[in-house]
Every structure is written in C-alpha cells, then in structure tokens.
Coordinates of C-alpha atoms in Angstrom, one line a residue:
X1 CA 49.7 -17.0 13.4
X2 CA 53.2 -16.4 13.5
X3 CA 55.1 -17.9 10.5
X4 CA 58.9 -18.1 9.5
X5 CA 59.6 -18.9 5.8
X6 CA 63.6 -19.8 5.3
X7 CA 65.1 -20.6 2.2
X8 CA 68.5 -21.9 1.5
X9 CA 68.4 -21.3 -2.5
X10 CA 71.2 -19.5 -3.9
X11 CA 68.9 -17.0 -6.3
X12 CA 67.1 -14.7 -4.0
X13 CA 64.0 -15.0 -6.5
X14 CA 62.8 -18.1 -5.0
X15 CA 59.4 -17.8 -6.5
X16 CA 58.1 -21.0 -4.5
X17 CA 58.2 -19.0 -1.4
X18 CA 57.6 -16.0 -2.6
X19 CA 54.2 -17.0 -3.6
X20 CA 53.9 -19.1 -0.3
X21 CA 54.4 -15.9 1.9
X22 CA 52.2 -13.7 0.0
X23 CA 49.5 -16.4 -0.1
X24 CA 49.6 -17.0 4.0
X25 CA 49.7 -13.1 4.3
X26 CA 46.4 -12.7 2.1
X27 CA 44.7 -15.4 5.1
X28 CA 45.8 -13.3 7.7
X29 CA 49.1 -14.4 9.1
X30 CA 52.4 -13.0 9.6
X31 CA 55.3 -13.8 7.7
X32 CA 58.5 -13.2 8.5
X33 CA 61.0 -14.6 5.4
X34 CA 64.9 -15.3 5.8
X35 CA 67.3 -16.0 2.5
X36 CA 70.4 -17.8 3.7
X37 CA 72.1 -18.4 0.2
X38 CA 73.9 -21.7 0.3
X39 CA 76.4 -21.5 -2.5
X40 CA 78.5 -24.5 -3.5
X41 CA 80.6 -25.7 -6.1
X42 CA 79.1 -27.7 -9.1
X43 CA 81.3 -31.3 -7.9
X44 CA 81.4 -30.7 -4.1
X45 CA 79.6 -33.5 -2.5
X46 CA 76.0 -32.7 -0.7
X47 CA 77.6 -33.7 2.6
X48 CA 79.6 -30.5 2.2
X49 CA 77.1 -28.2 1.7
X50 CA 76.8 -27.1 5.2
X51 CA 76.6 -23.2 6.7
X52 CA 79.2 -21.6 9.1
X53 CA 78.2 -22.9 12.7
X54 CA 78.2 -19.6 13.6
X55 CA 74.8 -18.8 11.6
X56 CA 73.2 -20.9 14.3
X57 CA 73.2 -18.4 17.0
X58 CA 72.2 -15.4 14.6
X59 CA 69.5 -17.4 13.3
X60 CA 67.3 -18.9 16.6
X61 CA 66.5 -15.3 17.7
X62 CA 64.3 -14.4 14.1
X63 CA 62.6 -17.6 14.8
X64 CA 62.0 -17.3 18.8
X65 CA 58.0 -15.7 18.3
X66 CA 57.4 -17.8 15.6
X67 CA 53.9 -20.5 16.0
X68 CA 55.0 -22.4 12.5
X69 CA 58.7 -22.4 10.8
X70 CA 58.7 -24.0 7.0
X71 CA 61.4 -24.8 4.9
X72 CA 61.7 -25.4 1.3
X73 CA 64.4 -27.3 -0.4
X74 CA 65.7 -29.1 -3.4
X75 CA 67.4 -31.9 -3.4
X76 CA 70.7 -29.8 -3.8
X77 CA 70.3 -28.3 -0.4
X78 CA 69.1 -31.1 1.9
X79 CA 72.6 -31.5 3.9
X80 CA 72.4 -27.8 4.7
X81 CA 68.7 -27.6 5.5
X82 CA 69.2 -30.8 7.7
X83 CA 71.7 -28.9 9.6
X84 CA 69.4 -25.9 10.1
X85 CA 66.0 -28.1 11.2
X86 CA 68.1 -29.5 13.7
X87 CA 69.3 -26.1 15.2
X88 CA 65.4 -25.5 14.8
X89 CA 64.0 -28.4 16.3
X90 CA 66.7 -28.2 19.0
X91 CA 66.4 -24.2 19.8
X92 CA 62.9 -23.5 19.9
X93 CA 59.2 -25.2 20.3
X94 CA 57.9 -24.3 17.0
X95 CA 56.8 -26.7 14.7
X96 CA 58.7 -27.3 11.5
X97 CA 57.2 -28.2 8.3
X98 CA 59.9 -29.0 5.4
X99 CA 58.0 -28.6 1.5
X100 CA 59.1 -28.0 -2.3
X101 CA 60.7 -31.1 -4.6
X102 CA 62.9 -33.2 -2.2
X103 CA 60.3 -33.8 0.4
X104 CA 57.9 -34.4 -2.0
X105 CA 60.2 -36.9 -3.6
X106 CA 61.2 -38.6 -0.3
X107 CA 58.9 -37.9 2.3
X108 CA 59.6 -40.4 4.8
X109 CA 63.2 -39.2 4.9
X110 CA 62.2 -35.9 5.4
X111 CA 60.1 -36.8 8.2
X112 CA 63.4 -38.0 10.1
X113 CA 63.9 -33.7 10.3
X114 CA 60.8 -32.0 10.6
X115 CA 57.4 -32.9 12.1
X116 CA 55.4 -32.2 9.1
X117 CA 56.0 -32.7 4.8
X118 CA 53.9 -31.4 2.2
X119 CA 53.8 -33.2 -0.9
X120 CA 53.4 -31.8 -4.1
X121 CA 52.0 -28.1 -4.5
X122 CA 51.4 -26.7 -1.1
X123 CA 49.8 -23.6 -0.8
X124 CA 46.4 -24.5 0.2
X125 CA 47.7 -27.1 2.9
X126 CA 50.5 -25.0 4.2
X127 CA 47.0 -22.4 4.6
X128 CA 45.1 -25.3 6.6
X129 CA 47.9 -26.4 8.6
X130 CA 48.4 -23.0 10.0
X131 CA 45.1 -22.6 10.1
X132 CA 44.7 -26.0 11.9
X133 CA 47.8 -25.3 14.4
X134 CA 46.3 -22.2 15.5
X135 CA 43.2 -23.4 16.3
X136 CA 45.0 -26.5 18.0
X137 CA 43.4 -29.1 15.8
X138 CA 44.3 -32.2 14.5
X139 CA 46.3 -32.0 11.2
X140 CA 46.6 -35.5 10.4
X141 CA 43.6 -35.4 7.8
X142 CA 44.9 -32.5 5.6
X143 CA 45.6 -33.4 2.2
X144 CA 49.6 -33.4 1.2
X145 CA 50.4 -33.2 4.4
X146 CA 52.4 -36.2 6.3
X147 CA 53.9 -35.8 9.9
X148 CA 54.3 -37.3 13.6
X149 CA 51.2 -38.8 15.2
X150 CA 52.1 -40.3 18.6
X151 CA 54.5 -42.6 18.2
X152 CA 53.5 -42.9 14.4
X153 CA 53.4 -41.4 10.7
X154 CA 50.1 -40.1 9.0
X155 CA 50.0 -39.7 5.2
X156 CA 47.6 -38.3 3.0
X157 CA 47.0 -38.2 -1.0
X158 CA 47.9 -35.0 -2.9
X159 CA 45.6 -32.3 -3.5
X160 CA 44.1 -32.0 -6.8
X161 CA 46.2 -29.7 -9.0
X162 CA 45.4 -26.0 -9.0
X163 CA 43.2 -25.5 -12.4
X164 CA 43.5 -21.5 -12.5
X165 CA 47.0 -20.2 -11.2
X166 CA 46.1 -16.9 -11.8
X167 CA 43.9 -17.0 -8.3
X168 CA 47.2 -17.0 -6.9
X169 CA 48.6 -13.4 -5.3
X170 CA 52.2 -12.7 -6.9
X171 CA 55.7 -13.5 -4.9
X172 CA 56.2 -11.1 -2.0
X173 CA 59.4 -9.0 -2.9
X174 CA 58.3 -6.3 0.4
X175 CA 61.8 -6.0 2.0
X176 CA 59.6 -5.6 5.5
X177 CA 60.4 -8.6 7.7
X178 CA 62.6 -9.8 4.9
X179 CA 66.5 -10.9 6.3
X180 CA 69.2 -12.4 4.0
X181 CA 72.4 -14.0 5.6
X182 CA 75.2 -11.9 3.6
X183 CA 78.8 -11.6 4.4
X184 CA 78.6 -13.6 7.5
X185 CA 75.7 -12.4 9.0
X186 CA 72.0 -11.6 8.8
X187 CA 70.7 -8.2 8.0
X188 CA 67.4 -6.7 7.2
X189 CA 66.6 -7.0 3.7
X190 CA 67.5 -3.6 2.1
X191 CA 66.4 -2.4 -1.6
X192 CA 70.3 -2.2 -2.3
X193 CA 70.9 -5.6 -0.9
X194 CA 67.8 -7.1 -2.8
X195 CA 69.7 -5.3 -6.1
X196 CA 72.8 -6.3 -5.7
X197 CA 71.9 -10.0 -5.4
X198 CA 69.1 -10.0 -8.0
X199 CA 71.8 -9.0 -9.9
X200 CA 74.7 -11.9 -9.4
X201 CA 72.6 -14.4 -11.0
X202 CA 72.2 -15.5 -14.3
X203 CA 75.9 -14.0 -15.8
X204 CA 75.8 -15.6 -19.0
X205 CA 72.4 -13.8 -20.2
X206 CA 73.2 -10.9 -17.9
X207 CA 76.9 -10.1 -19.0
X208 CA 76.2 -6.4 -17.2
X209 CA 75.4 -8.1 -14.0
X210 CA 72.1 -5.6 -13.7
X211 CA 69.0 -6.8 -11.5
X212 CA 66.5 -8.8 -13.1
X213 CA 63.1 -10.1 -12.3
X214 CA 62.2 -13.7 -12.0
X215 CA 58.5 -15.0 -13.3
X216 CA 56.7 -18.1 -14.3
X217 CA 54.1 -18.1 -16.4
X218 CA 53.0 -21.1 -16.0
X219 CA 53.8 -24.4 -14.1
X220 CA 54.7 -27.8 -15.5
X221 CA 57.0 -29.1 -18.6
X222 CA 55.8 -30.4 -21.7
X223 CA 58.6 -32.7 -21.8
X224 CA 59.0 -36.0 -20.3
X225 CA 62.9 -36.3 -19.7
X226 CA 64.2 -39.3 -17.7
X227 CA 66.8 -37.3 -15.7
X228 CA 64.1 -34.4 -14.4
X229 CA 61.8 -34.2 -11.7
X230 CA 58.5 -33.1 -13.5
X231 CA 57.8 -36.4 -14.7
X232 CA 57.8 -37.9 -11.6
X233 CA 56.0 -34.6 -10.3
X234 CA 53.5 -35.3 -13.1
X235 CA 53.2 -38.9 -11.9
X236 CA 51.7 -37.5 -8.9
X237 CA 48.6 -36.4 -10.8
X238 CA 47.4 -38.7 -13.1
X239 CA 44.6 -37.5 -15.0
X240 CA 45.3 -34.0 -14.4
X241 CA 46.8 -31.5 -16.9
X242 CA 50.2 -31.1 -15.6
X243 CA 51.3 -28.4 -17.7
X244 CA 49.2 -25.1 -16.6
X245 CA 49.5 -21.5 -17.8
X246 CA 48.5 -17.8 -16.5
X247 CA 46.1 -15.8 -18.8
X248 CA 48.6 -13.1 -20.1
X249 CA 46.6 -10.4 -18.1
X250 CA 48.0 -11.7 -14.8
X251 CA 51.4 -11.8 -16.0
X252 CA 51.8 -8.2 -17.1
X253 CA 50.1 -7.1 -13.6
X254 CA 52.9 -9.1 -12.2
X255 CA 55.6 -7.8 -14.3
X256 CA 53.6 -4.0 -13.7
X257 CA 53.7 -4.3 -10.3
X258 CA 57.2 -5.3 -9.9
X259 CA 58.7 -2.8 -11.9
X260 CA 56.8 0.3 -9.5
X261 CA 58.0 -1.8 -6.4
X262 CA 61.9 -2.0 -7.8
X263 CA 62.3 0.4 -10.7
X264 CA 66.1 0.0 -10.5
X265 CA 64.9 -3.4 -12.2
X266 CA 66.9 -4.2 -16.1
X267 CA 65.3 -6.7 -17.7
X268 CA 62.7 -9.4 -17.0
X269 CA 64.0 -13.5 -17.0
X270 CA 60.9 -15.7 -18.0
X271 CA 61.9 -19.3 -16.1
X272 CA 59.1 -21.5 -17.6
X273 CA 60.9 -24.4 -19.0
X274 CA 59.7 -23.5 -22.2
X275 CA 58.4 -20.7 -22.5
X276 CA 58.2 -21.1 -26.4
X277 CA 55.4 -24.4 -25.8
X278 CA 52.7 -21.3 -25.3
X279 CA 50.5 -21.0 -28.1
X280 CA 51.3 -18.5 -30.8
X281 CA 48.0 -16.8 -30.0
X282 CA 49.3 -16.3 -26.9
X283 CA 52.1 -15.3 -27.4
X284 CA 51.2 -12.9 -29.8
X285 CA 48.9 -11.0 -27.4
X286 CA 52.1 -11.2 -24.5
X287 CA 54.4 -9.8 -27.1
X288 CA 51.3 -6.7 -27.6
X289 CA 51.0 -6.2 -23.8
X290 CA 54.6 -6.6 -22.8
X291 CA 55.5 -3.9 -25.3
X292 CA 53.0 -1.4 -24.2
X293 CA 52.7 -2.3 -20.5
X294 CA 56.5 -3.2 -19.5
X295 CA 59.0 -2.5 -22.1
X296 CA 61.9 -4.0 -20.5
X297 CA 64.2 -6.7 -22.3
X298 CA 63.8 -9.9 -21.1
X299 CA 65.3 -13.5 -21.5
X300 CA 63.7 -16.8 -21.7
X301 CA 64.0 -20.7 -22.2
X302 CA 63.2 -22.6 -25.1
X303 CA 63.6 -26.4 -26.7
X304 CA 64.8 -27.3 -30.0
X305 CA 60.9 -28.8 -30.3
X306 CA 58.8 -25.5 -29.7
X307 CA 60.9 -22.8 -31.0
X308 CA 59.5 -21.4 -34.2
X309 CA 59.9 -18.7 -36.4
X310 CA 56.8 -17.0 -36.1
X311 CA 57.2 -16.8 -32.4
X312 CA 61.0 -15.8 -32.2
X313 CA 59.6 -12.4 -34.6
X314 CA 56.9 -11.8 -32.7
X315 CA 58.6 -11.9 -29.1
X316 CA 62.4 -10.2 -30.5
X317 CA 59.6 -7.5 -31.6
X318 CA 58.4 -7.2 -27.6
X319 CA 62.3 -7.1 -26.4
X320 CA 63.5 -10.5 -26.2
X321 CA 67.4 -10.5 -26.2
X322 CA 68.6 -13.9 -25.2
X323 CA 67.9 -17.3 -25.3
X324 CA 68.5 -20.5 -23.4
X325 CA 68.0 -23.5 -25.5
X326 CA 68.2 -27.1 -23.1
X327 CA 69.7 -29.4 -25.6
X328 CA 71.5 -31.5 -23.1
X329 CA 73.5 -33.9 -25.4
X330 CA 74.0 -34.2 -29.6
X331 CA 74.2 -38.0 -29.2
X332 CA 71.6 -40.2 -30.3
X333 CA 72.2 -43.0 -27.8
X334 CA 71.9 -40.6 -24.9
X335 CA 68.7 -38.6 -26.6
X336 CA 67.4 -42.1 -26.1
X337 CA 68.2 -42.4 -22.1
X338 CA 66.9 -39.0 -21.6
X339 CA 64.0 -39.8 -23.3
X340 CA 64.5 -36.9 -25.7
X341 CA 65.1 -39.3 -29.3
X342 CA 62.3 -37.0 -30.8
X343 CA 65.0 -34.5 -30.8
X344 CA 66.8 -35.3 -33.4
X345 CA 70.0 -33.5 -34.4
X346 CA 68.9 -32.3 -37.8
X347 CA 66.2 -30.7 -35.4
X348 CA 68.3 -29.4 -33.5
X349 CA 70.7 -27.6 -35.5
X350 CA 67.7 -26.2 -37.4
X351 CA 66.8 -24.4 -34.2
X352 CA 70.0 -22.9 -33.8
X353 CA 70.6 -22.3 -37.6
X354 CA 67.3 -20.2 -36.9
X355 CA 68.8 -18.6 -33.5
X356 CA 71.8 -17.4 -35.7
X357 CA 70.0 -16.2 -38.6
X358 CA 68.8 -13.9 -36.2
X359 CA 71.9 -12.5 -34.0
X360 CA 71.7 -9.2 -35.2
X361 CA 68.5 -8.5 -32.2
X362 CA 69.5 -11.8 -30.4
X363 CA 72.4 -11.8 -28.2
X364 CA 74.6 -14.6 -28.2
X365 CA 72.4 -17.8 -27.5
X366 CA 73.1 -20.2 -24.6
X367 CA 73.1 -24.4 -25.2
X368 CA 72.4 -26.5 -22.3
X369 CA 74.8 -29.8 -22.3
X370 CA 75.1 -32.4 -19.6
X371 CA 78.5 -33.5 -19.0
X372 CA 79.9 -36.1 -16.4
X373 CA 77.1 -39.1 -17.9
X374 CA 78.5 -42.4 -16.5
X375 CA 75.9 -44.1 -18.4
X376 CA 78.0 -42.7 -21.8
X377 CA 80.8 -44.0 -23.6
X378 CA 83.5 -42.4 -25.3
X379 CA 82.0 -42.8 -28.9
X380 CA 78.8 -41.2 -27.3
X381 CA 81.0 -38.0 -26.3
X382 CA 82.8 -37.5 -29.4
X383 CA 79.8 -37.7 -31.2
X384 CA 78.3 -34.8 -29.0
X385 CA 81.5 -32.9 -30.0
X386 CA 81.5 -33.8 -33.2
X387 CA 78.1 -32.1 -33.2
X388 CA 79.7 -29.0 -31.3
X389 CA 81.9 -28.4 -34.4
X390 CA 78.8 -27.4 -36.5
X391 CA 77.0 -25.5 -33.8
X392 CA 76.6 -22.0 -35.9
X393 CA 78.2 -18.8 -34.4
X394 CA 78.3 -17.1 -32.0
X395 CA 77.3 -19.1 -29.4
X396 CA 78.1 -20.4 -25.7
X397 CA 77.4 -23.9 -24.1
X398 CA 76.5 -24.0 -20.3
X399 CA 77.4 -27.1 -19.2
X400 CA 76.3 -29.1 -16.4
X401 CA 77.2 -31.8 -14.4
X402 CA 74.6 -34.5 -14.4
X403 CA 72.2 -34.9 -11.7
X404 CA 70.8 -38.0 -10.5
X405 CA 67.6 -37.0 -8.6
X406 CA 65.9 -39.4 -6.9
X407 CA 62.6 -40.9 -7.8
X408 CA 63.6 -40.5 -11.8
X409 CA 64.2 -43.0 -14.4
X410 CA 67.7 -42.5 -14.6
X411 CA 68.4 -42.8 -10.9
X412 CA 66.5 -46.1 -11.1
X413 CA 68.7 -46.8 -13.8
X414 CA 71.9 -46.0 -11.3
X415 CA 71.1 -47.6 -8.9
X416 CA 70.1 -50.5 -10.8
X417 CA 74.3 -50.4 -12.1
X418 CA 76.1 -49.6 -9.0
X419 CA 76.1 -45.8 -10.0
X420 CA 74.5 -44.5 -6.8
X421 CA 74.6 -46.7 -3.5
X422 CA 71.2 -48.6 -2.7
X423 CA 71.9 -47.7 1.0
X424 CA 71.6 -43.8 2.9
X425 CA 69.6 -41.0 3.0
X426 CA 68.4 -40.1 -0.8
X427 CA 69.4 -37.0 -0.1
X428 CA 73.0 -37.8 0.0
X429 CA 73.2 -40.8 -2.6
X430 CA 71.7 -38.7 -5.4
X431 CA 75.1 -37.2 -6.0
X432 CA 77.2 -38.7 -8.9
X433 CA 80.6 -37.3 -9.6
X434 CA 83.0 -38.3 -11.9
X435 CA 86.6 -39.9 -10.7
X436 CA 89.0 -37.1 -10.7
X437 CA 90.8 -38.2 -13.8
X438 CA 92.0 -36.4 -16.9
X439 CA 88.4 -35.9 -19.6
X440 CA 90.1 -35.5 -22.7
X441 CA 86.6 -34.4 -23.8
X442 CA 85.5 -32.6 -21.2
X443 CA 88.7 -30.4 -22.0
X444 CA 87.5 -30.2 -25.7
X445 CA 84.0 -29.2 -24.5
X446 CA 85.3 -26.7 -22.0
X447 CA 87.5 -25.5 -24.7
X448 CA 84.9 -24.5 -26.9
X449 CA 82.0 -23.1 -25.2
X450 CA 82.9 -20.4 -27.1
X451 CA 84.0 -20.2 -30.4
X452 CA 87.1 -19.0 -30.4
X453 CA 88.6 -21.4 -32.5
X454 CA 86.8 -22.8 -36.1
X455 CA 84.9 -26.0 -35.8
X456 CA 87.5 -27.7 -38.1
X457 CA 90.3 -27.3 -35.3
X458 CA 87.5 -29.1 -33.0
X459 CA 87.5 -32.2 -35.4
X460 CA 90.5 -32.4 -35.6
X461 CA 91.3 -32.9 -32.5
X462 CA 88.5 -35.6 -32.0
X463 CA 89.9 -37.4 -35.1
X464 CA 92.1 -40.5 -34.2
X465 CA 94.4 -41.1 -32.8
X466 CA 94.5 -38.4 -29.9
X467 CA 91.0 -39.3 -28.1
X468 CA 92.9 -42.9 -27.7
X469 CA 96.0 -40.9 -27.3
X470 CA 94.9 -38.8 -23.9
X471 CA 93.0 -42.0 -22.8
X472 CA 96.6 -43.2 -21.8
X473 CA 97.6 -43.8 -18.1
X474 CA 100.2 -41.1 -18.7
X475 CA 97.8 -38.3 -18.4
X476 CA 95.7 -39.1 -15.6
X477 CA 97.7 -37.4 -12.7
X478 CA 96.3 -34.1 -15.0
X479 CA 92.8 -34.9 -13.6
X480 CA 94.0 -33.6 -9.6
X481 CA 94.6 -30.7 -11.8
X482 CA 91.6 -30.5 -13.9
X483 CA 89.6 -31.2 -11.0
X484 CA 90.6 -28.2 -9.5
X485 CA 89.5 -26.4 -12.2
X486 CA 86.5 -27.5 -12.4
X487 CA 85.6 -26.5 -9.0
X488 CA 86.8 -23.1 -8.8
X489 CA 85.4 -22.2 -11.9
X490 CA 81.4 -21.3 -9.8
X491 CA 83.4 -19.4 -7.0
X492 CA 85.0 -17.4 -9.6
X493 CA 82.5 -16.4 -11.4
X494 CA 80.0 -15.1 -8.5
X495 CA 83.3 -13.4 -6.9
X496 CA 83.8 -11.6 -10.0
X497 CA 80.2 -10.9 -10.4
X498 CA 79.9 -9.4 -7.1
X499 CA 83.1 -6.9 -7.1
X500 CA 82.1 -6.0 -10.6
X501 CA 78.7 -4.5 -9.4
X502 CA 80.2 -3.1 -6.2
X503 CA 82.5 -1.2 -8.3
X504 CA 79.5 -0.1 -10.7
X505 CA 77.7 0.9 -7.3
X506 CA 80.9 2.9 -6.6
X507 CA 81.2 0.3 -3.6
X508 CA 84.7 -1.2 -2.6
X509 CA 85.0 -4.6 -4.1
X510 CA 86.3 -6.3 -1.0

C-alpha cells in the first residue's frame, strides 16, 4: 500500500512519525513522509495557525498515488491540520486517518475531518488498517480505531499498551521520499536541509545552533500533573504500567545508528520527561555504553523529585552538559492545582543548589515556569518571584504560557469558571490567553531569566508598594506594548537562529 505520513510539528524530529513510517515500512508498505513546519507565536490564537493557501496546490500532487494519507497532531496544530484534511478530503480519493494526542483526546471532533481516528498508541492499528484497506475489508472492528460506517460512527476500545518498546524499529531519518515545506515551498528532503533544521531547535541548550538528535527512551511520565496530557493518556489504560522504558542496548543501537546515518550530528537531546526517574542501575550501565559506544554530549530533562547526586556524577561522567529542570511555579497554592504539592520549595531549591554546585561540567541550567495562570492571584505570583530571587547562579527560566488541554483537570477546572467557553470545537477553546494588559510581574519574570541583576534588586522591586503601584489604571495602555513583545519574541529567536547557521554554513542569511 501506498501511504502518505504528513506532519505539521515545528521540530523536524517528530519521533511519533518517525517510528510510524519505519514501522509500516518493516510490513511492507511505502511511505512517503512530508514535514510542513507550522510555526506560530506563543499568544497567537489556534484559529490563526493556518498555512499559506498556496501550499494547497504544491501539496495534492505528493499525495495523488497515495491508497492511505495519516496525520498526526497536537492540540497546538488542529486549526492548521483542519485546513490541510480539507484540501485532502476535497483533492483526492484517499482515505485520511488523523492520530497522535488531540484525536485521542477528542475523537468525535476529529471525526468531523478525517474518516478514521486512532486513539491512543497506534502503530499496530495504523499496521491493520492498511493492512485492512488493502485488502478492502471492513475496519470497523480494529482496536483504537473509530471512523464513518454508512451513515454512522464505529468506536472501539484501546489496545493494550505495548509491554516491550524495544520490538519497535527506530524513527526513519532516510531523506528518500522525505519532503519538508521550507521557504515557501516543498523540496526533497536533503541532508543539508535535514541539518540545518535539526539545528534551529532547542536554542537555549544549543547556544551554537549545531544539529542534534532527538530520542526517547522510554514512554510515559511518572508524574501526575493536572495541566498535562499523560494523565489523561494514562487514564486510558487502567491497570497497565504507563510509564515503559527501552533496555539500554536498544537505545545505544539507536543513538549508533544515527550517528553513521548523519555524522554531521553535535550532541544527542534525551526527551523523556524525566529522564532522571530511570533507575540508577540503569543509568549507570547507559552512562558505560554511551561513553564507549557514542561519545557525543547530550542534554536531557529532569524534576526537582528524581534528580540525585549519584546520577548527575555518573551521567556528567558520560557527557551530559545541560539540563532542563520542569518546575513550573515556586508557589505553594499553584503546586497544589497542578498537582505537584510534593514538590515542595525547599525541594526544589536543593535540586538546583545541587545543579550549581556542579556548573563547572554543567552548562547553564534551564527552569521551566508557567506564566499567564488565570487561576493565580497576585500574592501567588510574587511568591513565585520571591522564589526567583534565590534561584542560585547562573541560570535561565524558560517560561511558558499556560496551556489548557482538553480532557485535563485544569481545563475542567476552566471551564467550570468561565475560563474557556463550554461551546466549539475543543480544538479551538483550549486556548487561554491573557488580556493584553500591563504584567507588572510578568515584566519582573521576563527581566530576570537571567541573572543579570542580584536577587536583592528582584525583591526589591516585589516589596510594597510598587506591585500595587504598576497595578494602577495608569499603566495599562503599556500592555498593547508589552503584548507586542511578547509575540515577537519566538519569531526572533528562530530568525536569528536560522541566519546564524547559514552564515556558519557560509550561506547568505536572507
């Protein structure tokens, strides 16, 4: 069978279908994968996040041979891969199957824009529905799948969960068949174009903007947060051990393999959500293989619950230079709604007491805030800030505007309040942004992602009166202002990233 994989996430990696094309290859089909990168700013709304009409006319033709087109989206990208399943359904006779989290979290929805869903993992069903399509069966009894029926809907329960992930092949990274919609257009996935966007991604861990390599070594989270998918994911498979892990033998093949296929690769960026909840045993034999088998630096996520001493040594020893620590907020009432009270502040800052003690072989390490909570009040804020202020150095704080994903507690919660309307498409009602008004502590956070000025200056400035001071009607035509600011800030960032390693490449930076 003739199958057509598209993706519409920004990072090229997109292990999902990666894995998906190699695993339909391995039962005989043809693949044919096309990367259209939707970008978008942090605060524009999801009805924005549309592609050039244009794209439409490039993109028909690499689907016309196709038997089966899938999509896989986030919630993120469900405006712009609505746009592109109705160019599909409307171009060509193909079926279209839509998987990955947002169909899986609203597949009825979804159902309005393709014929069939898969919920929850879907390698094995996306293998039987081709399988099923070909042979011109009926596919309304595979498991995970829902889809059209007549004038009706069939569902079906989930499939167990995979026990042994390492009988899955690795992601696909073969630039044959491979296209990527770049300046404007498609072209056939080169190994320069696969560098140069490996390498835009992840800036604050990859201040040299060199390509990395994208793995999980496992799937599932240990933690349970209210604003994040996996526990609803996990919901889906009660009784079943969520959180899964490759033997470290597969993972070093992986990485092995990779680095023959593109040896212009730089360093290695472990995704697991936390990488440090592995066992030391484990990671003490990763850290021996990784040394000897793949020598590259790498990066990798952690949580102020599962970092350790023990295995920060024994992984800075195997080339870890950077770490991403999620801590999300330093105030206790909002570790409560997130669900994350068992990680207290004291805990906390010993983590990154113990990430500092070690900056001499770490580079600087990245914190994880949400920002833009409407469920916080102002003491909740200047507590988080106040917290900020004795954040050892160096350090730099990614923050992030909060996400209100459907199916989660906290977009219960919303809706429950007004946040998010009860009415629409979920994929379009998820989206909570902040009035554009003047954040006198969204400044002070923005201010000091960085420490460029000693923590005493920061509380000072959170002392009274001035947070009551800038809360003042006075100030708020400086949110049109700020606003802009805070939207430009993405598109910046990858413009930069992109002319700075066109000019490495001895390319014109356009």
């Amino acid at each position: 069978m003739r199958i057509v994989l598209f993706s519409p996430y920004s990072c090229l990696s997109n292990i999902g279908v990666r894995i998906l094309s190699s695993v339909l290859k391995c039962n005989g089909h043809s693949v044919r994968t096309i990367f259209a990168p939707l970008w978008f700013e942090p605060e524009e709304p999801p009805a924005g996040r549309l592609y050039p009409e244009d794209m439409r006319d490039q993109l028909l033709p690499l689907l016309s041979e196709a038997d089966l087109v899938g999509m896989t989206l986030m919630t993120d990208y469900y405006a712009g891969s609505r746009q592109v399943a109705g160019w599909i359904r409307n171009g060509i006779s193909a079926p279209l199957v839509w998987g990955g989290v947002h169909p899986t979290l609203a597949p009825d929805e979804c159902l309005k824009h393709a014929d069939y869903v898969i919920v929850g993992e879907a390698e094995d069903s996306l293998v039987e529905l081709a399988e099923v399509l070909a042979d011109r069966g009926d596919p309304s009894g595979i498991p995970a799948v829902h889809g059209h029926r007549g004038g009706s809907i069939f569902t079906n329960p989930v499939r167990p969960l995979r026990t042994d992930l390492d009988e899955l092949p690795f992601p696909g990274y073969d630039c044959s068949d491979q296209y990527l919609f770049h300046d404007g257009r498609f072209k056939e996935m080169t190994d320069v174009l696969m560098q140069e966007n490996l390498a835009i991604h992840r800036g604050s861990s990859n201040p040299a903007y060199k390509a990395g390599y994208q793995i999980l070594t496992g799937r599932g989270c240990p933690h349970r947060c209210t604003y994040c998918i996996n526990h609803v994911l996990s919901a889906l498979y009660p009784g079943q051990r969520y959180l899964r892990w490759r033997s470290v033998g597969n993972i070093i093949e992986e990485l092995e393999a990779a680095v023959a296929a593109m040896p212009y690769l730089d360093h290695v960026w472990i995704s697991d959500d936390s990488f440090f909840s592995r066992r030391e045993e484990d990671l003490r034999e990763f850290s021996a293989e990784y040394k000897r088998r793949v020598g590259l630096p790498f990066f990798c996520l952690t949580s102020p619950t599962t970092l350790s001493e023990e295995k920060l040594d024994m992984l800075m020893d195997a080339g870890l230079f950077a770490v991403q620590m999620g801590v999300e907020t330093m105030s206790a009432n909002t570790a409560r709604l997130y669900g994350r009270q068992f990680m207290s502040n004291d805990r906390v800052l010993r983590a990154m007491e113990l990430l500092s003690r070690h900056r001499d072989r770490l580079g600087m390490p990245q914190y994880d805030l949400i920002y833009d909570n409407p469920f916080e009040s102002r003491d909740d804020e200047l507590e988080t800030l106040r917290m900020v202020s004795r954040i050892p150095r160096p350090y730099h704080l990614s923050l992030w505007n909060l996400r209100l994903y459907p199916g989660t507690a906290l977009f219960e919660m919303a809706e429950e309040k007004g946040i998010v309307p009860r009415e629409g498409d979920l994929g379009e009602r998820w989206f909570y942004l902040r009035p554009s008004k003047f954040s006198y502590t969204e400044l002070l956070l923005r201010l000091f992602k960085e420490p460029r000025l000693p923590g005493w200056v920061l509380r000072l400035l959170i002392s009274r009166p001035l947070p009551q001071l800038f809360s003042l009607r006075i100030f708020q035509p400086l949110g049109f202002f700020f606003s802009f600011l805070r939207r430009s800030h993405v598109w910046l960032h990858k413009a930069m990233t992109v002319a700075r390693f066109r000019v490495r490449k001895g390319q014109p930076a356009q």
